[in-house]
mmCIF file of C-alpha atoms in Angstrom:
data_model
loop_
_atom_site.group_PDB
_atom_site.id
_atom_site.type_symbol
_atom_site.label_atom_id
_atom_site.label_comp_id
_atom_site.label_asym_id
_atom_site.label_seq_id
_atom_site.Cartn_x
_atom_site.Cartn_y
_atom_site.Cartn_z
ATOM 1 C CA MET A 20 -2.522 -36.997 -43.082
ATOM 2 C CA THR A 21 -1.647 -33.736 -44.840
ATOM 3 C CA LEU A 22 1.288 -31.483 -44.105
ATOM 4 C CA ASP A 23 -1.041 -28.767 -42.782
ATOM 5 C CA SER A 24 -2.646 -31.115 -40.252
ATOM 6 C CA ILE A 25 0.785 -32.289 -39.064
ATOM 7 C CA THR A 26 1.874 -28.659 -38.644
ATOM 8 C CA GLU A 27 -1.319 -27.782 -36.714
ATOM 9 C CA THR A 28 -0.881 -30.791 -34.436
ATOM 10 C CA SER A 29 2.754 -29.859 -33.757
ATOM 11 C CA THR A 30 1.755 -26.265 -33.002
ATOM 12 C CA GLU A 31 -0.959 -27.394 -30.598
ATOM 13 C CA ARG A 32 1.581 -29.546 -28.749
ATOM 14 C CA GLU A 33 4.115 -26.713 -28.438
ATOM 15 C CA PHE A 34 1.641 -23.967 -27.507
ATOM 16 C CA PRO A 35 1.037 -25.084 -23.902
ATOM 17 C CA LYS A 36 4.807 -25.070 -23.293
ATOM 18 C CA GLN A 37 5.020 -21.514 -24.655
ATOM 19 C CA LEU A 38 2.084 -20.517 -22.474
ATOM 20 C CA ASP A 39 3.749 -21.976 -19.382
ATOM 21 C CA LEU A 40 6.962 -20.101 -20.200
ATOM 22 C CA ALA A 41 5.015 -16.859 -20.571
ATOM 23 C CA GLN A 42 3.359 -17.381 -17.181
ATOM 24 C CA VAL A 43 6.719 -18.053 -15.541
ATOM 25 C CA CYS A 44 8.158 -14.870 -17.078
ATOM 26 C CA ILE A 45 5.166 -12.760 -16.018
ATOM 27 C CA TYR A 46 5.107 -14.034 -12.437
ATOM 28 C CA GLY A 47 8.884 -13.917 -12.185
ATOM 29 C CA LEU A 48 9.111 -10.312 -13.343
ATOM 30 C CA SER A 49 6.192 -9.326 -11.115
ATOM 31 C CA ILE A 50 7.817 -10.831 -8.024
ATOM 32 C CA LEU A 51 11.194 -9.320 -8.922
ATOM 33 C CA SER A 52 9.662 -5.877 -9.483
ATOM 34 C CA ALA A 53 7.765 -6.042 -6.193
ATOM 35 C CA GLY A 54 10.935 -7.111 -4.375
ATOM 36 C CA ILE A 55 12.942 -4.232 -5.822
ATOM 37 C CA PHE A 56 10.163 -1.785 -4.936
ATOM 38 C CA LEU A 57 9.967 -3.047 -1.340
ATOM 39 C CA PHE A 58 13.756 -2.740 -1.080
ATOM 40 C CA LEU A 59 13.474 1.056 -1.471
ATOM 41 C CA PRO A 60 13.276 1.877 2.297
ATOM 42 C CA PHE A 61 16.500 0.018 2.987
ATOM 43 C CA PHE A 62 18.452 2.743 1.199
ATOM 44 C CA ASN A 63 17.934 4.614 4.467
ATOM 45 C CA LEU A 64 20.579 2.310 5.937
ATOM 46 C CA LEU A 65 23.169 4.184 3.846
ATOM 47 C CA HIS A 66 22.125 7.606 5.176
ATOM 48 C CA PRO A 67 24.707 9.569 7.202
ATOM 49 C CA SER A 68 22.125 10.410 9.878
ATOM 50 C CA PRO A 69 21.828 7.660 12.532
ATOM 51 C CA TRP A 70 18.161 8.584 13.027
ATOM 52 C CA GLN A 71 17.391 8.056 9.365
ATOM 53 C CA ARG A 72 19.272 4.754 9.372
ATOM 54 C CA SER A 73 17.169 3.397 12.227
ATOM 55 C CA ILE A 74 13.803 5.134 12.515
ATOM 56 C CA GLY A 75 13.651 6.089 8.841
ATOM 57 C CA ALA A 76 14.289 2.539 7.649
ATOM 58 C CA ILE A 77 11.695 1.006 9.980
ATOM 59 C CA HIS A 78 9.000 3.584 9.257
ATOM 60 C CA GLY A 79 9.778 3.595 5.554
ATOM 61 C CA PHE A 80 9.432 -0.160 5.221
ATOM 62 C CA GLY A 81 6.224 -0.229 7.299
ATOM 63 C CA SER A 82 4.662 2.599 5.306
ATOM 64 C CA LEU A 83 5.594 1.104 1.962
ATOM 65 C CA LEU A 84 4.262 -2.329 2.899
ATOM 66 C CA ALA A 85 1.041 -0.822 4.260
ATOM 67 C CA THR A 86 0.571 1.143 1.041
ATOM 68 C CA VAL A 87 1.109 -1.912 -1.175
ATOM 69 C CA VAL A 88 -1.474 -3.971 0.723
ATOM 70 C CA ALA A 89 -3.944 -1.071 0.923
ATOM 71 C CA VAL A 90 -3.635 -0.316 -2.804
ATOM 72 C CA TYR A 91 -4.167 -3.972 -3.727
ATOM 73 C CA THR A 92 -7.205 -4.111 -1.448
ATOM 74 C CA GLY A 93 -8.583 -0.892 -2.905
ATOM 75 C CA HIS A 94 -8.246 -2.222 -6.444
ATOM 76 C CA LEU A 95 -10.199 -5.351 -5.503
ATOM 77 C CA ALA A 96 -12.987 -3.112 -4.219
ATOM 78 C CA PHE A 97 -13.927 -2.249 -7.817
ATOM 79 C CA PRO A 98 -14.953 -5.791 -8.902
ATOM 80 C CA LEU A 99 -16.478 -6.370 -5.447
ATOM 81 C CA LEU A 100 -18.664 -3.324 -5.970
ATOM 82 C CA ARG A 101 -19.937 -4.952 -9.160
ATOM 83 C CA GLY A 102 -20.925 -8.018 -7.133
ATOM 84 C CA SER A 103 -18.025 -10.402 -7.752
ATOM 85 C CA ALA A 104 -18.568 -13.036 -5.057
ATOM 86 C CA LYS A 105 -15.409 -15.088 -5.608
ATOM 87 C CA ILE A 106 -13.043 -12.329 -4.384
ATOM 88 C CA LEU A 107 -14.990 -11.538 -1.195
ATOM 89 C CA PRO A 108 -12.910 -13.874 1.062
ATOM 90 C CA GLN A 109 -9.707 -12.376 -0.344
ATOM 91 C CA VAL A 110 -10.920 -8.807 0.204
ATOM 92 C CA ARG A 111 -11.990 -9.680 3.748
ATOM 93 C CA THR A 112 -8.552 -11.068 4.614
ATOM 94 C CA LEU A 113 -6.620 -8.292 2.873
ATOM 95 C CA THR A 114 -8.661 -5.607 4.641
ATOM 96 C CA PHE A 115 -7.713 -7.096 7.991
ATOM 97 C CA TRP A 116 -4.019 -7.164 7.089
ATOM 98 C CA ALA A 117 -4.113 -3.685 5.544
ATOM 99 C CA THR A 118 -5.549 -2.349 8.801
ATOM 100 C CA SER A 119 -3.021 -4.200 10.959
ATOM 101 C CA ILE A 120 -0.016 -3.069 8.913
ATOM 102 C CA ALA A 121 -1.395 0.498 8.765
ATOM 103 C CA PHE A 122 -1.450 0.517 12.571
ATOM 104 C CA LEU A 123 2.204 -0.533 12.687
ATOM 105 C CA ALA A 124 3.110 2.104 10.085
ATOM 106 C CA ILE A 125 1.317 4.820 12.089
ATOM 107 C CA ALA A 126 2.983 3.665 15.317
ATOM 108 C CA SER A 127 6.449 3.818 13.753
ATOM 109 C CA GLY A 128 5.466 7.157 12.210
ATOM 110 C CA ASN A 129 4.735 8.614 15.655
ATOM 111 C CA TRP A 130 8.161 7.394 16.756
ATOM 112 C CA ALA A 131 9.724 9.204 13.787
ATOM 113 C CA TYR A 132 7.557 12.277 14.456
ATOM 114 C CA MET A 133 9.165 12.769 17.886
ATOM 115 C CA ARG A 134 12.532 13.149 16.184
ATOM 116 C CA TYR A 135 10.961 15.267 13.432
ATOM 117 C CA ARG A 136 9.775 17.854 16.013
ATOM 118 C CA ALA A 137 13.155 18.168 17.723
ATOM 119 C CA ASP A 138 14.579 21.658 18.215
ATOM 120 C CA ALA A 139 16.669 23.242 15.518
ATOM 121 C CA SER A 140 19.726 22.927 17.761
ATOM 122 C CA PHE A 141 19.284 19.140 17.598
ATOM 123 C CA GLY A 142 18.771 19.154 13.831
ATOM 124 C CA GLY A 143 14.983 18.781 13.878
ATOM 125 C CA ALA A 144 13.485 18.606 10.391
ATOM 126 C CA ARG A 145 10.333 20.550 11.315
ATOM 127 C CA ALA A 146 12.240 23.631 12.510
ATOM 128 C CA TRP A 147 14.469 23.525 9.429
ATOM 129 C CA LEU A 148 11.520 23.221 7.047
ATOM 130 C CA LYS A 149 9.612 26.083 8.691
ATOM 131 C CA GLU A 150 12.616 28.312 8.182
ATOM 132 C CA ASN A 151 13.836 27.182 4.766
ATOM 133 C CA SER A 152 10.849 25.543 3.048
ATOM 134 C CA PRO A 153 7.636 26.555 4.809
ATOM 135 C CA LEU A 154 5.495 25.287 1.937
ATOM 136 C CA ALA A 155 6.734 21.751 2.579
ATOM 137 C CA GLN A 156 5.832 22.028 6.269
ATOM 138 C CA TYR A 157 2.449 23.755 6.008
ATOM 139 C CA VAL A 158 1.177 21.858 2.968
ATOM 140 C CA LEU A 159 2.945 18.517 2.543
ATOM 141 C CA MET A 160 3.533 17.726 6.197
ATOM 142 C CA GLU A 161 0.130 18.925 7.403
ATOM 143 C CA TYR A 162 -1.535 16.762 4.778
ATOM 144 C CA HIS A 163 0.759 13.846 5.600
ATOM 145 C CA GLU A 164 0.108 14.103 9.346
ATOM 146 C CA PHE A 165 -3.659 13.867 9.123
ATOM 147 C CA SER A 166 -4.446 11.986 5.917
ATOM 148 C CA VAL A 167 -2.587 8.809 6.871
ATOM 149 C CA LEU A 168 -4.473 8.663 10.173
ATOM 150 C CA PHE A 169 -7.714 8.104 8.246
ATOM 151 C CA THR A 170 -6.436 4.706 7.082
ATOM 152 C CA LEU A 171 -6.817 3.201 10.552
ATOM 153 C CA PRO A 172 -10.484 4.014 11.345
ATOM 154 C CA ILE A 173 -11.507 3.273 7.763
ATOM 155 C CA GLY A 174 -9.686 -0.062 7.869
ATOM 156 C CA VAL A 175 -11.179 -1.011 11.247
ATOM 157 C CA ALA A 176 -14.704 -0.133 10.089
ATOM 158 C CA CYS A 177 -14.375 -2.039 6.805
ATOM 159 C CA THR A 178 -12.863 -5.065 8.557
ATOM 160 C CA TRP A 179 -15.691 -5.145 11.082
ATOM 161 C CA ILE A 180 -18.364 -4.837 8.378
ATOM 162 C CA LEU A 181 -16.885 -7.491 6.093
ATOM 163 C CA TRP A 182 -16.399 -10.027 8.895
ATOM 164 C CA THR A 183 -19.759 -9.286 10.551
ATOM 165 C CA TYR A 184 -21.883 -9.510 7.420
ATOM 166 C CA GLY A 185 -19.889 -12.312 5.831
ATOM 167 C CA ASP A 186 -21.202 -13.578 2.493
ATOM 168 C CA ALA A 187 -24.571 -11.997 3.244
ATOM 169 C CA ILE A 188 -23.166 -8.596 2.306
ATOM 170 C CA LEU A 189 -23.604 -9.566 -1.359
ATOM 171 C CA GLU A 190 -27.362 -9.895 -0.931
ATOM 172 C CA LYS A 191 -29.554 -7.280 -2.542
ATOM 173 C CA LYS A 192 -30.896 -5.958 0.760
ATOM 174 C CA HIS A 193 -27.329 -5.131 1.860
ATOM 175 C CA ARG A 194 -26.384 -3.397 -1.381
ATOM 176 C CA ALA A 195 -25.992 -0.005 0.332
ATOM 177 C CA VAL A 196 -23.635 -1.491 2.934
ATOM 178 C CA LEU A 197 -21.541 -3.164 0.233
ATOM 179 C CA SER A 198 -21.331 0.051 -1.785
ATOM 180 C CA ALA A 199 -20.292 2.125 1.250
ATOM 181 C CA THR A 200 -17.659 -0.443 2.205
ATOM 182 C CA CYS A 201 -16.167 -0.569 -1.293
ATOM 183 C CA VAL A 202 -16.031 3.236 -1.506
ATOM 184 C CA ALA A 203 -14.356 3.315 1.913
ATOM 185 C CA LEU A 204 -11.739 0.789 0.724
ATOM 186 C CA MET A 205 -11.044 3.031 -2.254
ATOM 187 C CA GLY A 206 -10.605 5.914 0.196
ATOM 188 C CA LEU A 207 -8.209 3.757 2.213
ATOM 189 C CA MET A 208 -6.164 3.254 -0.950
ATOM 190 C CA PHE A 209 -6.185 6.992 -1.706
ATOM 191 C CA PHE A 210 -5.061 8.076 1.772
ATOM 192 C CA ALA A 211 -2.343 5.413 1.867
ATOM 193 C CA MET A 212 -0.912 6.515 -1.491
ATOM 194 C CA GLY A 213 -1.139 10.194 -0.573
ATOM 195 C CA GLY A 214 0.620 9.580 2.714
ATOM 196 C CA LEU A 215 3.433 7.634 1.060
ATOM 197 C CA VAL A 216 4.044 10.260 -1.627
ATOM 198 C CA THR A 217 4.064 13.204 0.800
ATOM 199 C CA GLY A 218 6.216 11.299 3.280
ATOM 200 C CA LEU A 219 8.795 10.481 0.615
ATOM 201 C CA GLY A 220 8.708 14.105 -0.554
ATOM 202 C CA ILE A 221 9.392 15.452 2.925
ATOM 203 C CA ALA A 222 12.188 12.941 3.531
ATOM 204 C CA LYS A 223 13.726 13.987 0.205
ATOM 205 C CA ILE A 224 13.775 17.647 1.290
ATOM 206 C CA HIS A 225 15.057 17.001 4.823
ATOM 207 C CA ALA A 226 15.719 13.664 6.523
ATOM 208 C CA LEU A 227 15.424 12.929 10.242
#
């Protein structure tokens, strides 16, 4: 046995261990990054306003979680549109959860909106923005109010279609239905991201 063959054999034995270490590092950093990102709404707990500490933290966490699930679902819509059958069960389940969490985020958002529309004498953010930063109210907030509401009907429709058609949606005769559903899931992702960005922007200008 030559020295080269011994070296190649040794390398082949060590390579799987290096590969396992790389996988652990990748998954570990991914989970850590996701955890830090999801921790963002809890900074509301340090806010001087009691409304922001309670309503802001709950709505912030719900909105962020809904956006993460919706974005992941929307990204899976791309390979599904190309006919990838193996991810269909995952997309079906994620669409259901994205819709459910979006409902909770919208419900907590309506709770926060009641405080947002309070009179200026009570420190309402809407009255303050109209007076001091009307562009934030008439552009960011108007977009935020209505765009995030689209996530719920889109999610309900996509959930119903995916669970009603089942695996048959991948058949050629249902190609139009599959394409419309995937495009709708991409729209769900877009509206969720837009709502999160505008909501964070408004909260940065004036909290509850």
